[in-house]
Coordinates of C-alpha atoms in Angstrom, one line a residue:
M29 CA 98.5 93.9 84.6
H30 CA 97.8 94.6 88.3
A31 CA 99.8 93.0 91.0
T32 CA 98.2 90.9 93.7
V33 CA 99.1 92.2 97.2
V34 CA 99.2 89.8 100.1
Y35 CA 99.8 90.6 103.8
D36 CA 101.3 87.5 105.6
K37 CA 100.5 87.7 109.3
N38 CA 102.9 84.8 110.0
T39 CA 105.9 86.6 108.7
V40 CA 104.5 90.1 109.4
S41 CA 105.4 91.1 105.9
T42 CA 103.8 91.9 102.6
Y43 CA 104.5 90.6 99.1
S44 CA 103.1 91.3 95.7
Y45 CA 103.1 89.2 92.6
V46 CA 102.2 89.2 88.9
A47 CA 102.6 86.0 87.0
N48 CA 106.2 84.8 87.8
S49 CA 107.4 88.1 89.2
W50 CA 107.4 88.4 93.1
I51 CA 108.6 91.1 95.5
G52 CA 108.5 91.0 99.3
Y53 CA 108.6 94.2 101.4
D54 CA 107.4 95.9 104.6
D55 CA 104.3 98.1 104.4
P56 CA 103.0 100.6 107.0
T57 CA 101.2 97.8 108.8
S58 CA 104.2 95.5 109.1
V59 CA 106.5 98.3 110.1
A60 CA 104.1 99.3 112.9
K61 CA 103.9 95.7 114.2
K62 CA 107.7 95.2 114.0
I63 CA 108.4 98.4 115.8
G64 CA 105.8 97.5 118.4
F65 CA 107.4 94.1 118.9
A66 CA 110.9 95.6 119.3
R67 CA 109.7 98.1 121.9
A68 CA 107.6 95.5 123.8
H69 CA 110.7 93.3 124.1
G70 CA 113.1 96.2 125.0
L71 CA 115.1 95.9 121.8
G72 CA 117.3 98.9 120.9
G73 CA 115.7 99.6 117.6
Y74 CA 114.5 98.6 114.2
I75 CA 116.5 99.0 111.0
F76 CA 115.0 100.0 107.7
R77 CA 117.1 98.9 104.8
D78 CA 115.8 101.5 102.4
I79 CA 113.1 104.1 102.9
S80 CA 113.7 106.3 99.9
G81 CA 110.2 105.5 98.7
D82 CA 108.6 106.9 101.9
K83 CA 107.7 110.2 100.2
D84 CA 104.9 111.1 102.7
W85 CA 106.8 109.8 105.8
E86 CA 104.1 107.1 106.2
F87 CA 106.6 104.4 107.2
S88 CA 109.0 106.7 109.2
T89 CA 106.3 108.0 111.5
K90 CA 105.0 104.5 112.6
G91 CA 107.4 104.6 115.5
N92 CA 106.1 107.9 116.9
G93 CA 103.2 106.4 118.8
Y94 CA 105.3 104.2 121.0

C-alpha cells in the first residue's frame, strides 16, 4: 500500500494516510515557510522536535537562506 501525502496550506503542515492510519509532520516546504514566518515577525527561532530523519540535511538547511 502507498500512503497518500497531503500538504495543508492552512496549517502549513503535511500529513500522510493509508486506510485508518494517519501521521502529521513538517516537510521541507512547511519548515521553510515556518522559518520564514518566524524571521519575518522577529521571533527568536524555530524548534524542531526531532530531526533524526534528516539524513541529507534537507530540513536543517532551510533556514540558511534567511
